[in-house]
Short mmCIF file of C-alpha atoms in Angstrom, two decimals:
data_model
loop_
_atom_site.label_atom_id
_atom_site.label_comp_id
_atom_site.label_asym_id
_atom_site.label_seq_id
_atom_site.Cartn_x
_atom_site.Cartn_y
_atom_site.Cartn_z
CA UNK A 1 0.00 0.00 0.00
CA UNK A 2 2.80 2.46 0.71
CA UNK A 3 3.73 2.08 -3.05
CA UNK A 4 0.82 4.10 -3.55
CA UNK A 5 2.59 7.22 -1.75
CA UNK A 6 3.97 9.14 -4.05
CA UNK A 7 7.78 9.14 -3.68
CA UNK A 8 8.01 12.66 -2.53
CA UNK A 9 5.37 11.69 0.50
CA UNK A 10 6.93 8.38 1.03
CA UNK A 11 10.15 9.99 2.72
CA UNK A 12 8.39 12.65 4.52
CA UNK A 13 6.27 9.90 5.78
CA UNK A 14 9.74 7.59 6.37
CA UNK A 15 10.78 10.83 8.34
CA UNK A 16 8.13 11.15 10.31
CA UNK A 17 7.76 7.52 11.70
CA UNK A 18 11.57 7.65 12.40
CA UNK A 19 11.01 10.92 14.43
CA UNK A 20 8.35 9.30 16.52
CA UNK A 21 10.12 5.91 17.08
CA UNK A 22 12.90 7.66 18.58
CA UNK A 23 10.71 9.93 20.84
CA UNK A 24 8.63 7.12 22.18
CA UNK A 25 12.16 5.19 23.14
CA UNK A 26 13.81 8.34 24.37
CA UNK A 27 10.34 8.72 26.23
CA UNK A 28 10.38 4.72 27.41
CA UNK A 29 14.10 5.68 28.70
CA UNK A 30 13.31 8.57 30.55
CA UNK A 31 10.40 6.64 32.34
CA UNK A 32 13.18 3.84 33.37
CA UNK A 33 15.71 6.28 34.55
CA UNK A 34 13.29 8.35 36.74
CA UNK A 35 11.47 4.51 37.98
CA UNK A 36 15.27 4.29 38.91
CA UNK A 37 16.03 7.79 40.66
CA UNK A 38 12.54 6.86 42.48
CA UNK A 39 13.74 3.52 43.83
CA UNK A 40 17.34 5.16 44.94
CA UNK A 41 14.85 7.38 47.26
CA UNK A 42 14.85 4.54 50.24
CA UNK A 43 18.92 3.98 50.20
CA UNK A 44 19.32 7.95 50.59
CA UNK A 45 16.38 7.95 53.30
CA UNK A 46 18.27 5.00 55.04
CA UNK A 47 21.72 6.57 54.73
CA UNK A 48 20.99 10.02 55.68
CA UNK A 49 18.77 9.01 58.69
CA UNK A 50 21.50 7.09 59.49
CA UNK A 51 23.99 10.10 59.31
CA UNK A 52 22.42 12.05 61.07
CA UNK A 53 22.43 9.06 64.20
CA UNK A 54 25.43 8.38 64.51
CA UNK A 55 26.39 12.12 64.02
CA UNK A 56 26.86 13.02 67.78
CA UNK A 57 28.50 9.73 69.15
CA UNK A 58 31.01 11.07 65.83
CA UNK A 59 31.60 14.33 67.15
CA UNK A 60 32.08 12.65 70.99
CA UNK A 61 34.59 10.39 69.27
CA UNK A 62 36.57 12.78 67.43
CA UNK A 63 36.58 15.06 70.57
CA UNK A 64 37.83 11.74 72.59
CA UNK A 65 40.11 10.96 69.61
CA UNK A 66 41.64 14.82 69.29
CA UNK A 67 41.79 13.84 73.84
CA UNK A 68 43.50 11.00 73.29
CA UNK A 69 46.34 12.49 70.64
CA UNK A 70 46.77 15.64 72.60
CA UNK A 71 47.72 13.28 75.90
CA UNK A 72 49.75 10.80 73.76
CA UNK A 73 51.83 14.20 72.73
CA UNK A 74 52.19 15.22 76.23
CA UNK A 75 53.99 11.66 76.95
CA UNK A 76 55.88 11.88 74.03
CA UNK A 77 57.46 15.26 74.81
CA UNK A 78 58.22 14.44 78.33
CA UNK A 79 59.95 11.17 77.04
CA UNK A 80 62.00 13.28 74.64
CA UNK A 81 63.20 15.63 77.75
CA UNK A 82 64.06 13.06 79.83
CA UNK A 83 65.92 11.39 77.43
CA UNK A 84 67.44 14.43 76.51
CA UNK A 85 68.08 15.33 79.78
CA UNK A 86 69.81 11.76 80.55
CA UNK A 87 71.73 12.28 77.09
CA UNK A 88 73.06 15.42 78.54
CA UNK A 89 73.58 14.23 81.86
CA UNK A 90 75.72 11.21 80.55
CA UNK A 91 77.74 13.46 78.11
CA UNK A 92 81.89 13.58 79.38
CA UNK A 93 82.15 16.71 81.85
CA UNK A 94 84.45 19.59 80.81
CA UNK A 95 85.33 19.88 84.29
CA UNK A 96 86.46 16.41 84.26
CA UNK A 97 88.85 16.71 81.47
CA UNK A 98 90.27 19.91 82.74
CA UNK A 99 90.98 18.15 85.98
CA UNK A 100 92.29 14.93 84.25
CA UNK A 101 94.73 17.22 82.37
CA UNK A 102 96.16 19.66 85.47
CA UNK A 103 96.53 15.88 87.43
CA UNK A 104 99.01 14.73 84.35
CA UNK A 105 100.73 18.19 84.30
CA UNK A 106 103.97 18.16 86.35
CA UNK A 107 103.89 22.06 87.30
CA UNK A 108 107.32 22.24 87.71
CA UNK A 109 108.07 21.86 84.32
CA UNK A 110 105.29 22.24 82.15
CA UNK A 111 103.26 25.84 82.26
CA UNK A 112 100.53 25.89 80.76
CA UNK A 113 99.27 29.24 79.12
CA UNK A 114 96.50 28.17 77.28
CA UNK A 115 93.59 25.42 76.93
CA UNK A 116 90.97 24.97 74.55
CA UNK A 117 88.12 22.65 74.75
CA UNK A 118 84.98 22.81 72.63
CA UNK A 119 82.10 20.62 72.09
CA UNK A 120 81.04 19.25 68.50
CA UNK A 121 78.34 17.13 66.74
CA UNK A 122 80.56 14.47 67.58
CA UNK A 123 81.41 15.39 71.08
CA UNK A 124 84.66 16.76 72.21
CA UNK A 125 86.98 18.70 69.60
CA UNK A 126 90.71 18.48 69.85
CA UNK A 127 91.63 19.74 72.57
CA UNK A 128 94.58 22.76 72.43
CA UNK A 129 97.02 23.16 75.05
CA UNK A 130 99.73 25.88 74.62
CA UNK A 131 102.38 26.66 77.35
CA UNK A 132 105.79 26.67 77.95
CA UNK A 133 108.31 23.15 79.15
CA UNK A 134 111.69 23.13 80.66
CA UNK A 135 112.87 20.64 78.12
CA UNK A 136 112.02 18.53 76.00
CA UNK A 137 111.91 15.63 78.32
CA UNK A 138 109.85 17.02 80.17
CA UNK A 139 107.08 17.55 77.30
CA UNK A 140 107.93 14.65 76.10
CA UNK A 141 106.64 12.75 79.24
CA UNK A 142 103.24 15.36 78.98
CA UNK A 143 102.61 14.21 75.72
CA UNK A 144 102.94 10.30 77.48
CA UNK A 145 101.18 11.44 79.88
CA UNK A 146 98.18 12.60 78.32
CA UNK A 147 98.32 9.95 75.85
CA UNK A 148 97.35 7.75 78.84
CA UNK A 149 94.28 9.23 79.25
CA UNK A 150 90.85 6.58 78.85
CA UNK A 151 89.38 9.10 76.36
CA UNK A 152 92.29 10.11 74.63
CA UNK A 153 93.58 8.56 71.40
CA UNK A 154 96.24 10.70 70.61
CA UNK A 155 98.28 13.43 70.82
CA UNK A 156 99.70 15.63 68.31
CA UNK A 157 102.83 17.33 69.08
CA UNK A 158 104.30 19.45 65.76
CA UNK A 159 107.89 18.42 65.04
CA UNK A 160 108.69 22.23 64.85
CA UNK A 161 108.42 22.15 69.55
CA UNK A 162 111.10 20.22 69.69
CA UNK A 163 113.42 21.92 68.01
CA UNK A 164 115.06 23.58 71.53
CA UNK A 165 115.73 21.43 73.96
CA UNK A 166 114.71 23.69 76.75
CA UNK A 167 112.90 27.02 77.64
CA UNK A 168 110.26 24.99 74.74
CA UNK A 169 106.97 26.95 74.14
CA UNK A 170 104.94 24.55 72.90
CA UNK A 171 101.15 24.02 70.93
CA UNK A 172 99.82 20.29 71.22
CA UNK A 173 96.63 18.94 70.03
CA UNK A 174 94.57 16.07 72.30
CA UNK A 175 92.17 14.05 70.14
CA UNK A 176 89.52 12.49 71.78
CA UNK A 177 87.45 9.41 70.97
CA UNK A 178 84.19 10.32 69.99
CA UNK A 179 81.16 10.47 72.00
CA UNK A 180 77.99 8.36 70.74
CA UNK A 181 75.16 11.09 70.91
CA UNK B 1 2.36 18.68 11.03
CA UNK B 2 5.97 19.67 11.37
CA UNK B 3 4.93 21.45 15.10
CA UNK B 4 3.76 18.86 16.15
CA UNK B 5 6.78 17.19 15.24
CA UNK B 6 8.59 19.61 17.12
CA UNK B 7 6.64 19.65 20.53
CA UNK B 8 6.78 16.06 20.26
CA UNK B 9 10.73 16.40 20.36
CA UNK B 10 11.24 18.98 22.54
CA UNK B 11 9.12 17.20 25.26
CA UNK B 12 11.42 14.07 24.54
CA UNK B 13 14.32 15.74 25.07
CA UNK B 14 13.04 17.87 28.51
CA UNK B 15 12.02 14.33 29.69
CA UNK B 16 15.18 12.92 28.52
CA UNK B 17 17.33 15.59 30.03
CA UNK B 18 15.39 15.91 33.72
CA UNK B 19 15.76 12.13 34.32
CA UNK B 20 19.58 12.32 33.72
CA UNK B 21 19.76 15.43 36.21
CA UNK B 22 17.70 13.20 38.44
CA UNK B 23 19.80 10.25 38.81
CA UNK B 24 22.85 11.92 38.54
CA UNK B 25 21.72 13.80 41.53
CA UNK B 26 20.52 11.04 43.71
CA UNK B 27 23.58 8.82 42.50
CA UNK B 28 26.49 11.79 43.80
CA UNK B 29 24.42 12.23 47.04
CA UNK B 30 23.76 8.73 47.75
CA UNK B 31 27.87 8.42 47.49
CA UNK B 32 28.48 11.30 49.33
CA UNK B 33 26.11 10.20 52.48
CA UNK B 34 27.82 6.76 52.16
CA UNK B 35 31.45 7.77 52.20
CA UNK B 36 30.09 10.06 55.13
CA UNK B 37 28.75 6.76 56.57
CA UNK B 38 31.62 4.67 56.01
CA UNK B 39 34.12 7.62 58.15
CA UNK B 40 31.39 7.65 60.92
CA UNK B 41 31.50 3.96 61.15
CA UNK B 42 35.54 4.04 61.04
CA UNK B 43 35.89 6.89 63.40
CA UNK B 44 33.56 4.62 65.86
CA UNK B 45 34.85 1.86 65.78
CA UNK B 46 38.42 3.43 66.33
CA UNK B 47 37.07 5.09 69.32
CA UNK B 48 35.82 1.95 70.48
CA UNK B 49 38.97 0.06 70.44
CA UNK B 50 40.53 3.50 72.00
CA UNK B 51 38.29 3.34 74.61
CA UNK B 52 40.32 1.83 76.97
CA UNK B 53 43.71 2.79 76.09
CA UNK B 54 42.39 6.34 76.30
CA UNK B 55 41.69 5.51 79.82
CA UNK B 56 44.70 3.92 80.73
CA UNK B 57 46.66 7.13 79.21
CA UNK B 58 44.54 9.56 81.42
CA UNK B 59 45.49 7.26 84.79
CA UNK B 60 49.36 7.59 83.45
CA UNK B 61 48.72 11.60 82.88
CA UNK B 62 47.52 12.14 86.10
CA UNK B 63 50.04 10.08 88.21
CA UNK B 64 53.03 12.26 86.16
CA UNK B 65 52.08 14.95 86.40
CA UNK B 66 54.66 15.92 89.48
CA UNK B 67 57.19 13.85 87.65
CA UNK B 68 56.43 15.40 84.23
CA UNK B 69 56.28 19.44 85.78
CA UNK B 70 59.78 18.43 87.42
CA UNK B 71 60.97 17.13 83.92
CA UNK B 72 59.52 20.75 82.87
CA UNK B 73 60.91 23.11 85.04
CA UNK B 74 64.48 22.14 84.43
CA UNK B 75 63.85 23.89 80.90
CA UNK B 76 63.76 27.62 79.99
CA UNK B 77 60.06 28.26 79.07
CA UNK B 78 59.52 32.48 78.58
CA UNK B 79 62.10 35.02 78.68
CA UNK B 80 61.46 35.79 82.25
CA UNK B 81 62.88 32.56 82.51
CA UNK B 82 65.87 33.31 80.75
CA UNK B 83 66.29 36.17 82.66
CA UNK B 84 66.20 34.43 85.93
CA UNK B 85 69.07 32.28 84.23
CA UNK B 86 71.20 35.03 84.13
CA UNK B 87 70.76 36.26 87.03
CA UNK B 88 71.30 32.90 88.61
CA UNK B 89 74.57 32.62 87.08
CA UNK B 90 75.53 35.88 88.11
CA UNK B 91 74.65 34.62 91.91
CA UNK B 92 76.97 31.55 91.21
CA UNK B 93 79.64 33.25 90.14
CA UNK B 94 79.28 36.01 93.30
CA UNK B 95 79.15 33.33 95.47
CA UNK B 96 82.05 31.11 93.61
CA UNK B 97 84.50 34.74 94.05
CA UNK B 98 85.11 34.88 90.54
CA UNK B 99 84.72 38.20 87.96
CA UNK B 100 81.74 37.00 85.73
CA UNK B 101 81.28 39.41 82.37
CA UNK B 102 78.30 38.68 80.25
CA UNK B 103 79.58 38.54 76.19
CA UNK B 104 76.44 37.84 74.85
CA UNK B 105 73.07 36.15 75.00
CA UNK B 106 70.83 34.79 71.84
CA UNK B 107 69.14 31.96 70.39
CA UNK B 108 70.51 29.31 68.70
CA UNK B 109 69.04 26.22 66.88
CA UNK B 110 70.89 22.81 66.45
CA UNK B 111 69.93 19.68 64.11
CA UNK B 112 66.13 19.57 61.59
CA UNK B 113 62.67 19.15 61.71
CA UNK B 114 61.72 16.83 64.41
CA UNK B 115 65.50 16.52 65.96
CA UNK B 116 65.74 20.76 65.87
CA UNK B 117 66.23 22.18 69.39
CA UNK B 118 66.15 25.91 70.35
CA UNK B 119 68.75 27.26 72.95
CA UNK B 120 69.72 30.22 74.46
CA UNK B 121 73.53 30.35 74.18
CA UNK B 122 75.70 32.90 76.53
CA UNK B 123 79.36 33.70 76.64
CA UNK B 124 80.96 34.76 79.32
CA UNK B 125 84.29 35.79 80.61
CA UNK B 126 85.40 35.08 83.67
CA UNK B 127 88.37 36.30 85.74
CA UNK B 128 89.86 34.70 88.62
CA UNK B 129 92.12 31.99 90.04
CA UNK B 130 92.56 29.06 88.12
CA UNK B 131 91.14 26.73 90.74
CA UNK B 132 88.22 28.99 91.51
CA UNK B 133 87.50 29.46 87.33
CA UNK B 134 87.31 25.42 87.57
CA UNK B 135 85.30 25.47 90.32
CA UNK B 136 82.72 27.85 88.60
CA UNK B 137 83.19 25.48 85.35
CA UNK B 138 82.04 22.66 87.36
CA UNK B 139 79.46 24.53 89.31
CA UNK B 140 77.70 25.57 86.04
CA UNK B 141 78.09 21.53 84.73
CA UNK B 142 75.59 21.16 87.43
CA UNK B 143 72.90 23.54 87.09
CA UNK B 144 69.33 22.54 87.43
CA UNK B 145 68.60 23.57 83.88
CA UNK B 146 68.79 21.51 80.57
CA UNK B 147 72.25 22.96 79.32
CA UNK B 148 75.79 21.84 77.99
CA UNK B 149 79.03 24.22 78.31
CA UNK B 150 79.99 23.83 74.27
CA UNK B 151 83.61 25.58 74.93
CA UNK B 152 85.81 26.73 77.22
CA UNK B 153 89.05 28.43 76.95
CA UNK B 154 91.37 29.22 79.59
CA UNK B 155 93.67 31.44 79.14
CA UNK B 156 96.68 32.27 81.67
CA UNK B 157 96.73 36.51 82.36
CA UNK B 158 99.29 37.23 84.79
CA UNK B 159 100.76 34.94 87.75
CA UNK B 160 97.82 33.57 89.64
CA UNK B 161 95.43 35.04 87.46
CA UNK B 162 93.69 33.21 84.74
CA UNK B 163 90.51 33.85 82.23
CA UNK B 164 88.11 31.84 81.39
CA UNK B 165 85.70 32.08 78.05
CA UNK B 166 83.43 29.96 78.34
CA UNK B 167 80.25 29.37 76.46
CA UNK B 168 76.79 27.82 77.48
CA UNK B 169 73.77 26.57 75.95
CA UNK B 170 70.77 26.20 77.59
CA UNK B 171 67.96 24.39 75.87
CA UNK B 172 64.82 26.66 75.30
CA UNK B 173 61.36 24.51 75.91
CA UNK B 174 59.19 24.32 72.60
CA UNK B 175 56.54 22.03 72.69
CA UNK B 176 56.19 22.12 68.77
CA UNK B 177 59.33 21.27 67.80
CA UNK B 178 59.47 18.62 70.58
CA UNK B 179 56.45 16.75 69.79
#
């Protein structure tokens, strides 16, 4: 029967039940997708009433939580003091070294004008001792001396101070072994 | 004819268009009040199992706290504080006979991030006997402050009487940089 159309209203006719098929499945589609949207409604009813239950036993637990962290820190920075205080506390004295090296210096014979100590990252730097010695014996056996030391592991004494064999003025270097921090 | 065409379309396409906005809608909020859910839960159930640790840490909080403001006070907190240092080492060395000058006083900080510590470093000079500067030296070892002397020099000035520079760092308290 459609040959009967004449070819011109065949294709507007073509056109027009095209047009419509689409609409009615765009149409069907759009039915589906809102059906869908419509049966999302009880999970979003469910998860919001939800939500909104458990929302102040959240805050109470975050404000326990932020509790808890805020004691943990005060711990933690004690801990840190008292170590550092016991790293300090267990770090060689000065005073102790200064006394170690007047016990080893024979006063008779070795005068001592000047002493350096100074701390480092590693602990002690090398320690400077400048003075004046009899003879050269004599600094010879304060070199020994100091050399004995626990904490010392050596002593540099420049070629250059013994030249004279007495009235010596002298510049020596104590290394010490290194502290572990 | 070809309006009605047209209506028929546009009314498709409105449809079309407002279901999409719909279910794109629901389908964001839906995730959002679930990933809201899901921290809730979390958060909960952390608190539950912190429940009794956070108990246990309030019990150890309390029963320091003498212990923990003694661990404190050895530290310089404010700059009154630092202030009282000085003048405590001025008392020491009054009361150890020896000439105390102060150099200088500022703030130094040692090692990064976490491991960084602030301290107030002085210098001072000191004149006096040799076995009084030691004295001093080993009075201010033993200070009830967190400090280290980082150098000392001693240097002979005339027959009997000796100089001492020596250098102090006292650690500054800073919770921050602590923690």
């Amino acid at each position: 029967m459609t040959n009967l159309i004449p070819p011109a209203a065949k294709k507007k006719v073509v056109f027009e039940y095209w047009t419509r098929v689409v609409c009615a499945w765009g149409v069907l589609w759009s039915v589906c997708i809102l059906v869908g949207a419509f049966l999302l409604w009880p999970t979003y009813v469910l998860l919001t009433g939800n939500n909104s239950a458990y929302a102040s036993f959240f805050s109470a637990a975050s404000e326990r939580s932020d509790e808890y962290e805020e004691l943990s820190k005060q711990l933690v920075v004690t801990s840190l003091q008292a170590k550092q205080i016991v790293e300090l506390s267990n770090q060689m004295k000065l005073s102790d070294v200064l006394s170690d090296i007047w016990s080893v210096t024979d006063q008779d014979v070795i005068e001592v004008d000047k002493l350096t100590i100074d701390r480092d990252e590693a602990g002690l730097a090398p320690i400077v001792i400048s003075g004046n010695a009899s003879d050269r014996k004599s600094l010879a056996a304060f070199r020994d001396e100091l050399q004995k030391l626990e904490y010392v592991t050596n002593v540099e004494l420049p070629i250059k101070n013994l030249a004279k064999n007495e009235d010596i003025n002298f510049s020596l270097q104590v290394l010490v072994k290194i502290e572990k921090k | 004819m070809k309006s009605q065409r047209l209506k028929i379309i546009g009314v498709t396409l409105t449809l079309f268009a407002l279901a999409l906005l719909a279910i794109s809608l629901f389908a964001r909020e839906i995730t959002h009040q679930s990933d809201l859910l899901d921290e809730q839960v979390t958060a909960l159930e952390n608190d539950q199992a912190q429940q009794a640790q956070l108990n246990q840490l309030k019990k150890v909080i309390t029963r320091t706290k003498e212990e923990r403001d003694q661990v404190a006070s050895y530290y310089i907190e404010s700059q009154a504080d630092s202030i009282d240092f000085l003048n405590y080492i001025e008392t020491l060395a009054d009361e150890s006979f020896v000439d105390l000058v102060t150099k200088s006083a500022s703030e130094v900080e040692k090692g990064k991030d976490k491991e960084k510590v602030t301290s107030l470093e002085v210098k001072y000079l000191v004149t006096s006997s040799l076995p009084a500067a030691e004295r001093f030296i080993k009075l201010l070892e033993n200070i009830p402050f967190v400090s280290e002397i980082t150098g000392v020099t001693l240097t002979q000035k005339e027959a009997g009487e000796w100089t001492a520079d020596i250098t102090i760092e006292v650690v500054i308290l800073n919770h921050e940089n602590n923690s």
